[in-house]
PDB file of C-alpha atoms (C1' of nucleotides) in Angstrom:
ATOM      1  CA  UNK A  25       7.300  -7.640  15.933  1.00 55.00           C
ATOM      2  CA  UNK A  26      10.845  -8.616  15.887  1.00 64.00           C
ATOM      3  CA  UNK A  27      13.652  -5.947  13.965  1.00 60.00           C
ATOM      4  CA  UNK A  28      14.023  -7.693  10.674  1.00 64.00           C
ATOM      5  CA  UNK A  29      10.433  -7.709   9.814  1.00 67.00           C
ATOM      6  CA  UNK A  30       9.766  -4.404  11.330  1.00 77.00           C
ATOM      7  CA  UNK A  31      12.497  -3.033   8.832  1.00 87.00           C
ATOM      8  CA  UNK A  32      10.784  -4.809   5.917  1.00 88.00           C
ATOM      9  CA  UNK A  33       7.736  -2.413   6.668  1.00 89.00           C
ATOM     10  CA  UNK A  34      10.182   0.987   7.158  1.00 89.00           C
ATOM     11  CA  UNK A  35      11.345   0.364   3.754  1.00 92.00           C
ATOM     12  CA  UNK A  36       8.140  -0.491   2.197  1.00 92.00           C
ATOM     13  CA  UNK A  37       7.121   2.566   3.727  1.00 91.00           C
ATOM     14  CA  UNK A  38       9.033   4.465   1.766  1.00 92.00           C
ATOM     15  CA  UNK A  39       8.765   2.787  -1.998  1.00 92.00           C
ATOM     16  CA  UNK A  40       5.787   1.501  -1.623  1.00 90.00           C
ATOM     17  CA  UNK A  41       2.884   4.292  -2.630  1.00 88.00           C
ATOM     18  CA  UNK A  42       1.847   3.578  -5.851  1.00 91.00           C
ATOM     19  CA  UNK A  43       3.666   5.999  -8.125  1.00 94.00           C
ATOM     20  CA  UNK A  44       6.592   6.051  -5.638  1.00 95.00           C
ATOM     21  CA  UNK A  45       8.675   3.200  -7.385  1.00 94.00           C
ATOM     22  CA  UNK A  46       7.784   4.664 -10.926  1.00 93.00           C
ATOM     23  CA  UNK A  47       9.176   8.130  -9.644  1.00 95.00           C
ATOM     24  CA  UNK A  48      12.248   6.767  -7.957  1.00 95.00           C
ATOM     25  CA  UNK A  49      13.058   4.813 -10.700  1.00 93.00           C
ATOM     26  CA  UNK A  50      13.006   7.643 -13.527  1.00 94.00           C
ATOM     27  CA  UNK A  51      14.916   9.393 -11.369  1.00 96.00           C
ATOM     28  CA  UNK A  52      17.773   6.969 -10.988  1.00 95.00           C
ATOM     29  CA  UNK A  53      18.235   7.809 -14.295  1.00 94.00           C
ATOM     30  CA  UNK A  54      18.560  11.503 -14.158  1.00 95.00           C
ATOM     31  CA  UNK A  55      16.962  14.756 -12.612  1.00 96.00           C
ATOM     32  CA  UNK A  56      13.825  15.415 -13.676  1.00 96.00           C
ATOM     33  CA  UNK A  57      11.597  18.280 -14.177  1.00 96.00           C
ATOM     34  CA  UNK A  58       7.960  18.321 -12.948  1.00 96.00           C
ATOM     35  CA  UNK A  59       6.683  18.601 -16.089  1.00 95.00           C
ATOM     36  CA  UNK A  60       8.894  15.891 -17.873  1.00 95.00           C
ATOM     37  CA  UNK A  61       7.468  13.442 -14.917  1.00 95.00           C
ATOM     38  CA  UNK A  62       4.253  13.747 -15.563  1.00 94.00           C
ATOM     39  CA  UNK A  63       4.810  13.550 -19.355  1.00 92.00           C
ATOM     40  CA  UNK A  64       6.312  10.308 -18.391  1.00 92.00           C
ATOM     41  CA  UNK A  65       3.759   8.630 -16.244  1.00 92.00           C
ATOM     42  CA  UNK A  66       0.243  10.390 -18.094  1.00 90.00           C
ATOM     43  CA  UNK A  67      -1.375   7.907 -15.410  1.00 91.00           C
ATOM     44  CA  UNK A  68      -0.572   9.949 -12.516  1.00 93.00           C
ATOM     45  CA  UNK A  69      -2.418  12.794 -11.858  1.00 93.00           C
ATOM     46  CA  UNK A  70      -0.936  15.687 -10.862  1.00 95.00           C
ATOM     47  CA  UNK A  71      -1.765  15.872  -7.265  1.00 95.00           C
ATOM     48  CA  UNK A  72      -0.780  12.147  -7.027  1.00 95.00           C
ATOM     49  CA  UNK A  73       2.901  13.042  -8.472  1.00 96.00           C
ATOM     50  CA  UNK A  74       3.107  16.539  -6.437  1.00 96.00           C
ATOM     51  CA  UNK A  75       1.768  14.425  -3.109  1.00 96.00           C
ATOM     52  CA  UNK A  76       4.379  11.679  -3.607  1.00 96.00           C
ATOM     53  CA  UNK A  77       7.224  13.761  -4.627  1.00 97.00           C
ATOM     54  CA  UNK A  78       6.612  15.910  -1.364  1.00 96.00           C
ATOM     55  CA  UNK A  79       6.632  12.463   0.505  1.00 96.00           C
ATOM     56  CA  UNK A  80       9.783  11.260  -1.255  1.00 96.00           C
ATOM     57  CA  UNK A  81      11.315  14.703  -0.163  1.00 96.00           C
ATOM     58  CA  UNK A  82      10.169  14.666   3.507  1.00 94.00           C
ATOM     59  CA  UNK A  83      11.878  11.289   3.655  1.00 94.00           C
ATOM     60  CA  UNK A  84      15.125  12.402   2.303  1.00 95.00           C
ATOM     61  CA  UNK A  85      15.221  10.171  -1.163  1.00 96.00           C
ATOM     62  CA  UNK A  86      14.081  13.338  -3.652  1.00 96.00           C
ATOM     63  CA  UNK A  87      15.436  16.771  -3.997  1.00 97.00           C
ATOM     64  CA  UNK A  88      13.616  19.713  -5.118  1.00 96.00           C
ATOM     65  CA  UNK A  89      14.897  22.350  -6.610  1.00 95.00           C
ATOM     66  CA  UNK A  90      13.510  25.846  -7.436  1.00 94.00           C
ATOM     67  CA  UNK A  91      15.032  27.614  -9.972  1.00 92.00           C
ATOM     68  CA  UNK A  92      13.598  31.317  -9.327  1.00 87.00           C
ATOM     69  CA  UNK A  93      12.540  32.156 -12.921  1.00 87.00           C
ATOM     70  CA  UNK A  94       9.553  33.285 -14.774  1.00 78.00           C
ATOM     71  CA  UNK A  95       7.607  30.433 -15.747  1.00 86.00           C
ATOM     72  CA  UNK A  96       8.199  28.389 -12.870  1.00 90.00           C
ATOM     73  CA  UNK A  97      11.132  25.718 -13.108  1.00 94.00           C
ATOM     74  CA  UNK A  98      10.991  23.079 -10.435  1.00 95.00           C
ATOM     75  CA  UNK A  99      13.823  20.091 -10.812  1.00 96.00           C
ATOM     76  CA  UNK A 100      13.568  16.691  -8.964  1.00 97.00           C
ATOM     77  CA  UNK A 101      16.210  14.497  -8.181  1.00 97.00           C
ATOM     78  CA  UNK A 102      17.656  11.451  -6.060  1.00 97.00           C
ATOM     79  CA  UNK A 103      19.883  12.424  -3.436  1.00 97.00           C
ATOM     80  CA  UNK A 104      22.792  10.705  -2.331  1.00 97.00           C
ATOM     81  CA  UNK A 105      20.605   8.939   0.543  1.00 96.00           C
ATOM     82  CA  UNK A 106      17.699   8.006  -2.423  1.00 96.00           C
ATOM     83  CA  UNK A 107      20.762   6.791  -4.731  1.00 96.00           C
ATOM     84  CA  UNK A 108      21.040   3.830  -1.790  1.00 96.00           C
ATOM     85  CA  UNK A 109      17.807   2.364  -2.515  1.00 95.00           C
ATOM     86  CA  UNK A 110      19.446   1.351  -6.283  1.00 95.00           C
ATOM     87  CA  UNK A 111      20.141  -2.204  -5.381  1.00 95.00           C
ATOM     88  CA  UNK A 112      16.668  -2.527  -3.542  1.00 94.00           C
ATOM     89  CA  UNK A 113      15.088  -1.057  -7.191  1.00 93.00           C
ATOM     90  CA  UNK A 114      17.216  -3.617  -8.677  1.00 93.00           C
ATOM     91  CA  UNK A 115      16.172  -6.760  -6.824  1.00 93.00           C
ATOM     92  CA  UNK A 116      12.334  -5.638  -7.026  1.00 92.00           C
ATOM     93  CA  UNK A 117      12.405  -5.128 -10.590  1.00 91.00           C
ATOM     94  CA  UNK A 118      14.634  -8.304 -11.376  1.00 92.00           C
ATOM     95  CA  UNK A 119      11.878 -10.177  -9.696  1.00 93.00           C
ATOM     96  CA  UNK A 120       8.735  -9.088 -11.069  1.00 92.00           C
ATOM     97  CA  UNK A 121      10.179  -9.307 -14.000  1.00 90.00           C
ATOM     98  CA  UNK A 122      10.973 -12.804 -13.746  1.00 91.00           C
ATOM     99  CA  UNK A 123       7.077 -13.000 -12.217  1.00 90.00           C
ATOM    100  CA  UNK A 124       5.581 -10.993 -15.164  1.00 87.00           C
ATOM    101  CA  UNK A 125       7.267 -13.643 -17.210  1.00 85.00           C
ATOM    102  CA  UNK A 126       6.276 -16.524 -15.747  1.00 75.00           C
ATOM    103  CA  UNK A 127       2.382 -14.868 -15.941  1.00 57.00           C
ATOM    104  CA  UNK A 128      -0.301 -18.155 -15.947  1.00 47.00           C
TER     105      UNK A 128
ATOM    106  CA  UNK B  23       4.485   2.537 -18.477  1.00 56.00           C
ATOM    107  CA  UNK B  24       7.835   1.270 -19.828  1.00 64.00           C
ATOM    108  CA  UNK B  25       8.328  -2.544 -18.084  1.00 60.00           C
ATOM    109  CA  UNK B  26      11.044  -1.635 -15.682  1.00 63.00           C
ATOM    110  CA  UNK B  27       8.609   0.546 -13.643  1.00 67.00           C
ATOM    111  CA  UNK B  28       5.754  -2.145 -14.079  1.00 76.00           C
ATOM    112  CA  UNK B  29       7.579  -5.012 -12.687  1.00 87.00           C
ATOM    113  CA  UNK B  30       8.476  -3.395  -9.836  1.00 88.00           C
ATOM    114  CA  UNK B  31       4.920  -2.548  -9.034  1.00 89.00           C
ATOM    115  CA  UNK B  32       3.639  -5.682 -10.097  1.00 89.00           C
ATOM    116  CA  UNK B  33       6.516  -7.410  -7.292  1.00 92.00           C
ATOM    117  CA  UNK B  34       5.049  -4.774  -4.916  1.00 91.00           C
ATOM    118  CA  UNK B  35       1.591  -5.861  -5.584  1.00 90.00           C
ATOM    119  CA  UNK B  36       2.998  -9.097  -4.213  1.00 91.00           C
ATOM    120  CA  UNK B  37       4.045  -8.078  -1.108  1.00 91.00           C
ATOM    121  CA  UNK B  38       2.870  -4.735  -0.375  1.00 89.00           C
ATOM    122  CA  UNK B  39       0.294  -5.883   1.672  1.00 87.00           C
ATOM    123  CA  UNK B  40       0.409  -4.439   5.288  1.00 89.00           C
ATOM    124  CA  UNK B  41       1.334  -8.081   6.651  1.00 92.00           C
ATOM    125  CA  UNK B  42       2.446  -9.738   3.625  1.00 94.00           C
ATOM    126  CA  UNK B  43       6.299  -9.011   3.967  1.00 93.00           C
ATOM    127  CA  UNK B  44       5.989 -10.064   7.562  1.00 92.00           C
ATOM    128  CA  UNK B  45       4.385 -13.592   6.714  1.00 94.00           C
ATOM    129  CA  UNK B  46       6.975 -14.051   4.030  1.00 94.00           C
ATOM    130  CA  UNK B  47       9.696 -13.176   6.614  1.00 92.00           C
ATOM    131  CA  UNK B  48       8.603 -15.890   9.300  1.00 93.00           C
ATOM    132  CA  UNK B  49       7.627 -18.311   6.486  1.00 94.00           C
ATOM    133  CA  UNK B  50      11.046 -17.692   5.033  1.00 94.00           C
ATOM    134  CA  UNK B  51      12.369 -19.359   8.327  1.00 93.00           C
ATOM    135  CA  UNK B  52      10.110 -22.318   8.025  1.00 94.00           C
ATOM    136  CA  UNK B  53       6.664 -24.191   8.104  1.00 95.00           C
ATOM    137  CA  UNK B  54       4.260 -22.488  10.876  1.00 95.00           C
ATOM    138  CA  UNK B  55       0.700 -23.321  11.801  1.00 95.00           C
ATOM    139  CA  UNK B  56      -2.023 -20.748  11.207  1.00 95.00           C
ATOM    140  CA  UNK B  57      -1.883 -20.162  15.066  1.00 93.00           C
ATOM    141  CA  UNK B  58       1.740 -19.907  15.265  1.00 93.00           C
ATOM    142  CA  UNK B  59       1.509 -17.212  13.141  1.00 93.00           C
ATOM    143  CA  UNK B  60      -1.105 -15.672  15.269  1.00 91.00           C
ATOM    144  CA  UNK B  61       1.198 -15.395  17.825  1.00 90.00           C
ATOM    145  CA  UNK B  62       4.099 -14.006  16.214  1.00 90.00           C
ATOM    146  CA  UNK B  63       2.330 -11.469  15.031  1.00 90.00           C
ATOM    147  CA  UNK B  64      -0.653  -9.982  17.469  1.00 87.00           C
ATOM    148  CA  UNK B  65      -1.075  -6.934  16.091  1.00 88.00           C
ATOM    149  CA  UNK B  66      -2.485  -8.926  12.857  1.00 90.00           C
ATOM    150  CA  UNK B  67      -6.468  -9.224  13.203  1.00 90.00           C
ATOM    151  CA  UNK B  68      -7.397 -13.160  12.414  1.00 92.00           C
ATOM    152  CA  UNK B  69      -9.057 -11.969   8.886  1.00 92.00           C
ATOM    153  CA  UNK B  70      -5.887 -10.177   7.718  1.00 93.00           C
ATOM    154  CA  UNK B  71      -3.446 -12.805   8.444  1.00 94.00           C
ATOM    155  CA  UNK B  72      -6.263 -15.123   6.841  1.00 94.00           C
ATOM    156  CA  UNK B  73      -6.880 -12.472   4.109  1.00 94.00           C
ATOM    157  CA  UNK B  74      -3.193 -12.344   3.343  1.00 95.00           C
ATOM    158  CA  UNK B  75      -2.232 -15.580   3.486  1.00 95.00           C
ATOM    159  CA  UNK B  76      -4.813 -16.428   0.261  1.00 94.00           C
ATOM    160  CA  UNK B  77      -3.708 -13.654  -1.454  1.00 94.00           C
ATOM    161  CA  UNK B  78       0.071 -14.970  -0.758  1.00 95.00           C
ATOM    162  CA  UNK B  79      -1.388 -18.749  -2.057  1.00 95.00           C
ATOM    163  CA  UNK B  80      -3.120 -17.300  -4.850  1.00 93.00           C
ATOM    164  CA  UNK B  81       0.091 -15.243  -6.081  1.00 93.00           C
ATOM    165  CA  UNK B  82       1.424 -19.041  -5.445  1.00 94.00           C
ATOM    166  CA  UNK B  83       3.808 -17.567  -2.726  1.00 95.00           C
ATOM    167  CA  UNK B  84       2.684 -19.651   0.102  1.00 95.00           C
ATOM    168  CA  UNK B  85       1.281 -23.436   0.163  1.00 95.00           C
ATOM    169  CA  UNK B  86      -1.443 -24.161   2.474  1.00 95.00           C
ATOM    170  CA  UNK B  87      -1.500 -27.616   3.320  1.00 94.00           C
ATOM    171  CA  UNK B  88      -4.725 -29.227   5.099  1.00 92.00           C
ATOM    172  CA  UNK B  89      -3.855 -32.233   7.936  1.00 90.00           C
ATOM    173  CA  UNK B  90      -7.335 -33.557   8.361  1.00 83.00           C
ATOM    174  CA  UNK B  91      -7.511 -34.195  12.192  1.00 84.00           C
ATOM    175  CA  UNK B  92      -9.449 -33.298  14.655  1.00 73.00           C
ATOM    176  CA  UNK B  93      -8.662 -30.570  16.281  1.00 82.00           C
ATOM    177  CA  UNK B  94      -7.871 -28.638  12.486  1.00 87.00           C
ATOM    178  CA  UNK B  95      -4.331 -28.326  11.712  1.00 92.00           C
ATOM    179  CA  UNK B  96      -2.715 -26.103   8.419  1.00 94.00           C
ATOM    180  CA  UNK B  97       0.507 -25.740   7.876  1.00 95.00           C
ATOM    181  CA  UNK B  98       2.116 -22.499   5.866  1.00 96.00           C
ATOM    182  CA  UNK B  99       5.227 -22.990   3.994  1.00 96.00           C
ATOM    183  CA  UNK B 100       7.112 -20.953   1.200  1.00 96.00           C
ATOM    184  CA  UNK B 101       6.390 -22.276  -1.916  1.00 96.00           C
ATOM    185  CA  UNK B 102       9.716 -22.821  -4.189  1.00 96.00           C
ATOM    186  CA  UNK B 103       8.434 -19.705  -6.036  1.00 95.00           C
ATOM    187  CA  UNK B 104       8.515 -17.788  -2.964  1.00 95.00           C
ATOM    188  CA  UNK B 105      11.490 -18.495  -1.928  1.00 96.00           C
ATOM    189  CA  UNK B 106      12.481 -16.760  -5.133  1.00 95.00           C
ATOM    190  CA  UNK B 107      11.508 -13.471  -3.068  1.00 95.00           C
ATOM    191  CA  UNK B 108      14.978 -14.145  -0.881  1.00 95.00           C
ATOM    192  CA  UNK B 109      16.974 -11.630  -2.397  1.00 95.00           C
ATOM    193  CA  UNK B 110      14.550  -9.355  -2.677  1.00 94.00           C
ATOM    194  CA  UNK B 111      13.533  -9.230   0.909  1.00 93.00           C
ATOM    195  CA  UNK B 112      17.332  -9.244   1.847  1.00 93.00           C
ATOM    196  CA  UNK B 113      17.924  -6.412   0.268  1.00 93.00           C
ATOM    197  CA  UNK B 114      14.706  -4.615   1.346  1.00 92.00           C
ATOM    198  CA  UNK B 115      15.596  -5.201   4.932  1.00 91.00           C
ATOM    199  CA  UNK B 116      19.026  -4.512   4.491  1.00 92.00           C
ATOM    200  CA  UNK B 117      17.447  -1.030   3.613  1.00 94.00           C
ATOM    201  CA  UNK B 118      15.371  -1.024   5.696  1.00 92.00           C
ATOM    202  CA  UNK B 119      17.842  -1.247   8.883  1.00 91.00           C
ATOM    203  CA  UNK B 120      19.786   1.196   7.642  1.00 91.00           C
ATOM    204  CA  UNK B 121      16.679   3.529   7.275  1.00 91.00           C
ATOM    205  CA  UNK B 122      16.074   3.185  10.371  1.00 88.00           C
ATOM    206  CA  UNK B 123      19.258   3.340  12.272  1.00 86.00           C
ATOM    207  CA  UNK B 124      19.796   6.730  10.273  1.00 76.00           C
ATOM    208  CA  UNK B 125      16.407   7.706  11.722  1.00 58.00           C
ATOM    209  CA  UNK B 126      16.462  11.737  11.925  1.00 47.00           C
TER     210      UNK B 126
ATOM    211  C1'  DA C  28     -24.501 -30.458  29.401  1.00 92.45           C
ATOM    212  C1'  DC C  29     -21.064 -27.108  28.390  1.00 92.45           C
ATOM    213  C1'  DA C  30     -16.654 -24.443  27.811  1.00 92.45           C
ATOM    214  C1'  DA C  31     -12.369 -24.426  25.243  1.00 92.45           C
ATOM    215  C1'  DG C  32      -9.316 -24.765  21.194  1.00 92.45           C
ATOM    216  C1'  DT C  33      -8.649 -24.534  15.694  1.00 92.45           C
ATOM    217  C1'  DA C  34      -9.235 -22.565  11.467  1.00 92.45           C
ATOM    218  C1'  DG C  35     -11.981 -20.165   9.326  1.00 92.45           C
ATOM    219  C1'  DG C  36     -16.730 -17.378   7.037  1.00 92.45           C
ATOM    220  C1'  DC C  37     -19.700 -13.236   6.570  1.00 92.45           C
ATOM    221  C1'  DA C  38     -21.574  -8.578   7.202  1.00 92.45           C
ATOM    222  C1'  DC C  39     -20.545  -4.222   8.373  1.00 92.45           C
ATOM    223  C1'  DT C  40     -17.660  -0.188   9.648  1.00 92.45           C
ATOM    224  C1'  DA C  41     -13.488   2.665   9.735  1.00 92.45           C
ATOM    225  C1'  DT C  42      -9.356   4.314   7.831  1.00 92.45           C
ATOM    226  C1'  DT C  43      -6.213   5.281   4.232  1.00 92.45           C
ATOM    227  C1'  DT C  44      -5.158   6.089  -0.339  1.00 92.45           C
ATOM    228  C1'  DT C  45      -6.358   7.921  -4.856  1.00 92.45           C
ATOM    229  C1'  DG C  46      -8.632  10.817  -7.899  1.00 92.45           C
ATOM    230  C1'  DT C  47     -11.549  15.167  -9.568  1.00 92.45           C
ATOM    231  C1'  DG C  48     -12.455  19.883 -10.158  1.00 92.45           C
ATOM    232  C1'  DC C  49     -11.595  24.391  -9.558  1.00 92.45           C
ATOM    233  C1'  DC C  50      -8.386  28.272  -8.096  1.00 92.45           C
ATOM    234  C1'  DC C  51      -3.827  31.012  -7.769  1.00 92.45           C
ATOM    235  C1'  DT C  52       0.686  33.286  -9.150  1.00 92.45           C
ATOM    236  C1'  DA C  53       3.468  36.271 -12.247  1.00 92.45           C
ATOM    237  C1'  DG C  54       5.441  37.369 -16.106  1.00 92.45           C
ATOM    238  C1'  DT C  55       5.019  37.560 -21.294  1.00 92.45           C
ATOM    239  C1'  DC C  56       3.029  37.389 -25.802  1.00 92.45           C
ATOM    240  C1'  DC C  57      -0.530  39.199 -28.859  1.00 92.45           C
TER     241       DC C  57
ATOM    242  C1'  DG D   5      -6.618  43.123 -21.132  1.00 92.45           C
ATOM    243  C1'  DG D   6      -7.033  38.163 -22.303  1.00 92.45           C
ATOM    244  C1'  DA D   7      -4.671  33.947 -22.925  1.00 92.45           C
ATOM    245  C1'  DC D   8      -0.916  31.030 -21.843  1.00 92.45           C
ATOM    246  C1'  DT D   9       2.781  28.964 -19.094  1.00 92.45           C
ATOM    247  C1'  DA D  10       4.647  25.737 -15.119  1.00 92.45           C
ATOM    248  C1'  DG D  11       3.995  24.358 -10.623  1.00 92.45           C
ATOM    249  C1'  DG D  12       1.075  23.951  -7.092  1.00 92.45           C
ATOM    250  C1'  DG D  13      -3.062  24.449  -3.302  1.00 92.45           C
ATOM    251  C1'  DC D  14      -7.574  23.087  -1.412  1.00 92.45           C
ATOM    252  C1'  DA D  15     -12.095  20.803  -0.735  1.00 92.45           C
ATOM    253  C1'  DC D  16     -14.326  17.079  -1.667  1.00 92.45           C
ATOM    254  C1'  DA D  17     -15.657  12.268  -3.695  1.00 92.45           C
ATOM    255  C1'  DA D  18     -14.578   7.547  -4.720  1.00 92.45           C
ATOM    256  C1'  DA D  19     -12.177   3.368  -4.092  1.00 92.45           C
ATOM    257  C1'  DA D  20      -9.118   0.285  -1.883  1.00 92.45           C
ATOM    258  C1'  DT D  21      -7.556  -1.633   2.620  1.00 92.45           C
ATOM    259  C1'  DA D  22      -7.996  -2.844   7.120  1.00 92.45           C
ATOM    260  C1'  DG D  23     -10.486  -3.916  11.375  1.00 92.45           C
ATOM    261  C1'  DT D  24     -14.638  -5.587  14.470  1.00 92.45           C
ATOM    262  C1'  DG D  25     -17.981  -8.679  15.956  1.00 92.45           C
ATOM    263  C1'  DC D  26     -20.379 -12.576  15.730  1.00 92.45           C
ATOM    264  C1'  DC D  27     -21.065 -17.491  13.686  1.00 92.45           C
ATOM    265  C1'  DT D  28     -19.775 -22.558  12.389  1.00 92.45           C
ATOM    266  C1'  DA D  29     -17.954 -27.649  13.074  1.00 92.45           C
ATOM    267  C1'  DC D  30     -15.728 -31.060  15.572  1.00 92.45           C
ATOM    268  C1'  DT D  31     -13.718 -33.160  19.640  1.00 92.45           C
ATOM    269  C1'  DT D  32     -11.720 -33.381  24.262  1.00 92.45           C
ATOM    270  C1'  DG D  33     -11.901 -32.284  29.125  1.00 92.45           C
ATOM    271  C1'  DT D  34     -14.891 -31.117  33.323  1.00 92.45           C
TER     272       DT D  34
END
DNA sequence: ACAAGTAGGCACTATTTTGTGCCCTAGTCC
DNA sequence: GGACTAGGGCACAAAATAGTGCCTACTTGT
């Protein structure tokens, strides 16, 4: 398995769980709490969203923040590294929108 | 589910199959037979690569074209539609290099 | 007569990914 | 002292994906 394809695979590795784009991409647009998330995506259980968001975070796109307060306030959002996988977002959802369009 | 979010899941449904970014990628460099394939890619079991591939000619990705001889021959090829997916693999190996070059 | 090479099909199993249901914590409001 | 809140854990069940093994048809070489 030769480098470029290999790397294909690392990335998809990455985005490619099933609520991971839909996460990623809500958060390119600003932090997020848990709460707003799943008000967001109503499709996504909670497990799915905590499981993924963990994921995210072990792989360095999301950070979580804990604000030490009574009811509990948890905030999500890209870091810098996660902010690099913008023009890969962009190119994915440029084409499947063009494919969504072109629907037979 | 606004349509930014669903078109990139409905690209990934494309190829976000475990070997579907790979055939793209070797397709993307030209026509190979069935076997060719085989052999660029081992760790592929005979009914995935087959599996993929009709997914891939389904999607209308990949054309499958029939030479009826005797020993069988079939030829793979990008279809003009999936060449399409150019950018979008560029920039998802682009990514993906970098991913892994950072590797912690 | 028989093995090999090509491109599969089909049934079944294994693994991975998703989803469900129920439980906890710690204040705070009534 | 019961209910509610926001975020999450854990065990288990279901569904989607992937992998194994064995089978076909046709022809050429031995």
């Amino acid at each position: 398995m030769n480098p470029a394809e290999c790397s294909v695979r690392a990335a998809l590795n990455i985005i490619g769980g099933k609520w991971k784009p839909v996460i990623i991409y809500y958060l390119m647009e600003g932090t997020r709490r848990f709460g707003e998330l799943r008000k967001e995506m109503p499709d996504a259980t909670q497990k799915m969203l905590t499981q993924q968001l963990r994921e995210l975070e072990r792989d360095g796109i999301v950070a979580r923040k804990v604000h030490q307060v009574v009811p509990p306030k948890v905030e999500y959002s890209l870091t810098p590294y996660g902010r690099t996988l913008r023009p890969v977002m962009r190119e994915l959802c440029k084409w499947g929108e063009k494919h969504m369009a072109g629907k037979r």
